[in-house]
C-alpha positions as CSV (number, residue, x, y, z in Angstrom):
1,M,21.5,23.2,23.9
2,L,20.7,21.4,20.6
3,K,18.5,18.3,21.3
4,A,16.7,17.5,18.0
5,L,17.0,17.6,14.3
6,I,13.8,17.9,12.2
7,F,14.2,16.7,8.5
8,D,12.0,17.2,5.5
9,M,11.8,13.9,3.6
10,D,11.4,14.5,-0.1
11,G,14.5,16.2,-1.5
12,V,16.4,16.1,1.9
13,L,16.5,12.4,2.8
14,V,15.1,10.9,-0.4
15,D,15.6,11.9,-4.0
16,S,11.9,11.5,-4.8
17,M,10.6,14.9,-6.1
18,P,11.1,14.1,-9.8
19,F,8.7,11.1,-9.3
20,H,6.2,13.2,-7.4
21,A,6.3,15.8,-10.2
22,A,5.8,13.2,-12.9
23,A,2.9,11.7,-11.0
24,W,1.2,15.0,-10.4
25,K,1.7,16.0,-14.1
26,K,0.0,12.8,-15.2
27,A,-2.9,13.3,-12.8
28,F,-3.4,16.9,-14.1
29,L,-3.1,15.8,-17.7
30,E,-5.9,13.2,-17.2
31,M,-8.0,16.0,-15.8
32,G,-7.3,18.2,-18.9
33,M,-4.7,20.5,-17.3
34,E,-1.0,21.0,-17.8
35,I,1.6,22.0,-15.1
36,R,5.4,22.2,-15.1
37,D,7.9,20.6,-12.8
38,E,8.8,24.0,-11.6
39,D,5.3,24.7,-10.4
40,I,5.4,21.5,-8.3
41,Y,8.8,22.2,-6.8
42,E,7.6,25.6,-5.7
43,I,4.8,24.2,-3.7
44,E,6.8,21.2,-2.4
45,G,6.0,20.6,1.3
46,S,2.3,21.3,1.2
47,N,-0.2,18.5,1.5
48,P,-2.7,17.9,-1.4
49,R,-5.5,19.8,0.5
50,N,-3.5,23.0,0.5
51,G,-1.3,22.5,-2.5
52,L,-3.8,21.4,-5.1
53,P,-5.6,24.8,-5.3
54,L,-2.2,26.4,-6.0
55,L,-1.4,24.0,-8.7
56,I,-4.8,24.3,-10.4
57,R,-4.5,28.0,-10.4
58,K,-1.0,27.6,-12.0
59,A,-2.8,25.7,-14.8
60,L,-5.1,28.7,-15.1
61,K,-8.2,26.8,-13.9
62,E,-10.6,27.3,-11.1
63,P,-10.0,24.9,-8.1
64,G,-13.7,24.7,-7.3
65,A,-14.3,23.0,-10.7
66,Y,-12.2,19.9,-9.8
67,D,-12.5,17.0,-7.4
68,F,-9.4,16.9,-5.3
69,E,-9.9,13.2,-4.3
70,T,-9.9,12.1,-8.0
71,I,-6.8,14.0,-8.8
72,T,-5.0,12.7,-5.7
73,A,-6.1,9.1,-6.4
74,I,-4.6,9.3,-9.9
75,Y,-1.4,10.8,-8.5
76,R,-1.0,8.1,-5.8
77,Q,-1.5,5.3,-8.3
78,E,1.1,6.8,-10.8
79,F,3.6,7.6,-8.0
80,K,3.4,4.0,-6.8
81,R,3.9,2.7,-10.3
82,I,7.0,4.8,-11.2
83,F,8.7,5.5,-7.9
84,E,12.2,4.2,-7.5
85,L,13.3,4.3,-3.9
86,K,16.7,6.1,-3.4
87,A,18.2,7.8,-0.4
88,F,20.8,10.5,-1.0
89,D,24.3,8.9,-0.9
90,G,25.6,8.8,2.7
91,M,22.4,9.9,4.3
92,K,21.5,6.7,6.1
93,E,25.0,6.5,7.6
94,C,24.9,10.2,8.5
95,L,21.6,9.7,10.3
96,E,22.8,6.7,12.2
97,M,25.7,8.8,13.6
98,L,23.4,11.7,14.4
99,K,21.0,9.4,16.3
100,A,23.6,8.8,18.9
101,R,23.6,12.5,19.8
102,F,20.2,13.9,18.9
103,M,16.5,13.0,18.7
104,L,15.5,12.8,15.0
105,S,12.2,13.7,13.4
106,V,10.7,13.8,9.9
107,V,8.1,16.4,8.9
108,S,6.7,15.8,5.4
109,G,3.7,17.1,3.5
110,S,3.2,13.7,1.8
111,D,0.6,11.1,2.7
112,R,1.1,9.0,5.8
113,L,1.2,5.8,3.8
114,I,3.8,7.1,1.4
115,V,6.0,8.6,4.2
116,N,5.9,5.6,6.5
117,G,6.5,3.2,3.6
118,I,9.6,5.0,2.5
119,L,11.0,5.5,6.0
120,D,10.4,1.9,7.0
121,Q,12.4,0.7,3.9
122,L,15.2,3.2,3.9
123,F,15.6,4.3,7.5
124,P,14.1,1.7,9.8
125,G,14.2,2.6,13.5
126,I,15.9,5.9,12.9
127,F,13.3,8.5,13.6
128,D,11.7,9.3,17.0
129,T,8.7,11.1,15.6
130,V,7.1,11.5,12.2
131,V,4.6,14.2,11.1
132,T,2.9,13.8,7.7
133,G,0.5,15.7,5.6
134,D,-2.4,13.8,7.2
135,D,-1.5,14.9,10.7
136,V,-2.1,18.6,10.5
137,L,-4.9,20.7,8.9
138,N,-2.6,23.5,7.7
139,S,0.5,22.2,5.9
140,K,3.7,24.1,5.0
141,P,4.1,27.2,4.7
142,Y,2.1,27.3,7.9
143,P,4.2,26.5,11.0
144,D,1.8,23.8,12.2
145,P,3.8,20.7,11.0
146,F,7.0,21.9,12.7
147,L,5.2,22.9,15.9
148,K,3.6,19.5,16.0
149,A,7.0,17.9,15.7
150,V,8.4,20.1,18.6
151,E,5.4,19.1,20.7
152,L,5.9,15.3,20.0
153,L,9.6,15.6,20.7
154,K,8.9,17.4,24.0
155,V,11.7,20.0,23.4
156,G,11.9,23.8,23.0
157,K,11.9,25.5,19.6
158,N,15.4,26.8,20.5
159,E,16.6,23.2,21.0
160,C,15.8,22.2,17.4
161,V,17.2,22.6,13.9
162,V,15.1,22.1,10.8
163,I,16.6,20.9,7.5
164,E,14.6,21.8,4.4
165,N,15.0,22.0,0.7
166,A,11.7,23.6,-0.2
167,V,10.7,27.2,-0.3
168,L,7.4,26.5,1.6
169,G,9.3,24.4,4.1
170,V,11.8,27.1,4.9
171,E,9.0,29.6,5.3
172,A,7.1,27.2,7.7
173,A,10.2,26.7,9.8
174,K,10.8,30.4,10.2
175,R,7.2,31.1,11.0
176,A,7.5,28.5,13.7
177,D,10.6,30.4,14.9
178,I,13.0,27.5,14.5
179,Y,16.5,27.7,13.1
180,C,16.5,26.4,9.6
181,I,19.3,25.0,7.3
182,G,18.4,25.0,3.6
183,V,19.8,22.7,0.9
184,P,18.9,23.7,-2.7
185,T,18.1,20.3,-4.2
186,Y,15.6,21.3,-6.8
187,V,15.5,25.1,-6.6
188,E,18.0,27.9,-6.9
189,P,19.8,28.7,-3.6
190,S,18.4,32.2,-3.7
191,K,14.9,30.8,-3.4
192,L,15.9,29.6,0.1
193,D,17.2,32.9,1.3
194,R,14.9,32.9,4.4
195,A,16.8,30.0,5.8
196,D,19.4,30.9,8.6
197,L,22.0,28.9,6.6
198,V,22.1,27.6,3.0
199,V,24.6,24.9,2.2
200,G,25.6,24.1,-1.3
201,D,24.7,20.4,-1.6
202,H,24.1,17.2,0.4
203,K,27.7,16.5,1.0
204,K,28.2,19.9,2.6
205,L,24.9,19.4,4.5
206,M,26.1,16.1,6.0
207,E,29.5,17.6,6.9
208,H,27.7,20.5,8.7
209,L,25.3,18.2,10.6
210,L,28.0,15.9,11.8
211,N,29.8,18.9,13.3
212,L,26.8,20.2,15.2
213,E,27.1,20.2,19.0
């Protein structure tokens, strides 16, 4: 019996990844490195501790030569400056209807302050549990964030569905042995082929979720 839905935040609930990408690109540029939007989208879901080494290598540099705290501080400042808060159309109303039938959780690789700030403004009182990048040592693609959510929800893995838009997020859900629905917000649908189901867009996603039993 399905009891809980576990949502990624960026790219599933909130159209925020372009702002994250712009902020990371600025931070890297200030440190003398260049990265592409595509590089950032491909590691979406990881926290800075796990994701920064991957991005630095994408810039053809050695991670050990850079201070992660400095890069992350520049990113946070720029993200706060440019971010425009916007939920995907219909998502708040969809979540309100789902809350009457299921427990709802968010699992995000972003900082706790960023995640809680966004959820408090856009979806106050909606989510039963929230797991952020600060709450686990190993972020997506490790299963730890989703296993933490299952633990907090006090349900079985077979009683949950994960909704993800990121490659690493889908991998993490499957490594946690949880059914996963993929929505290709910023990547090609084929990149999410490890998901149990890939829906075409957010409209189809919400239609599918509202028909779950």
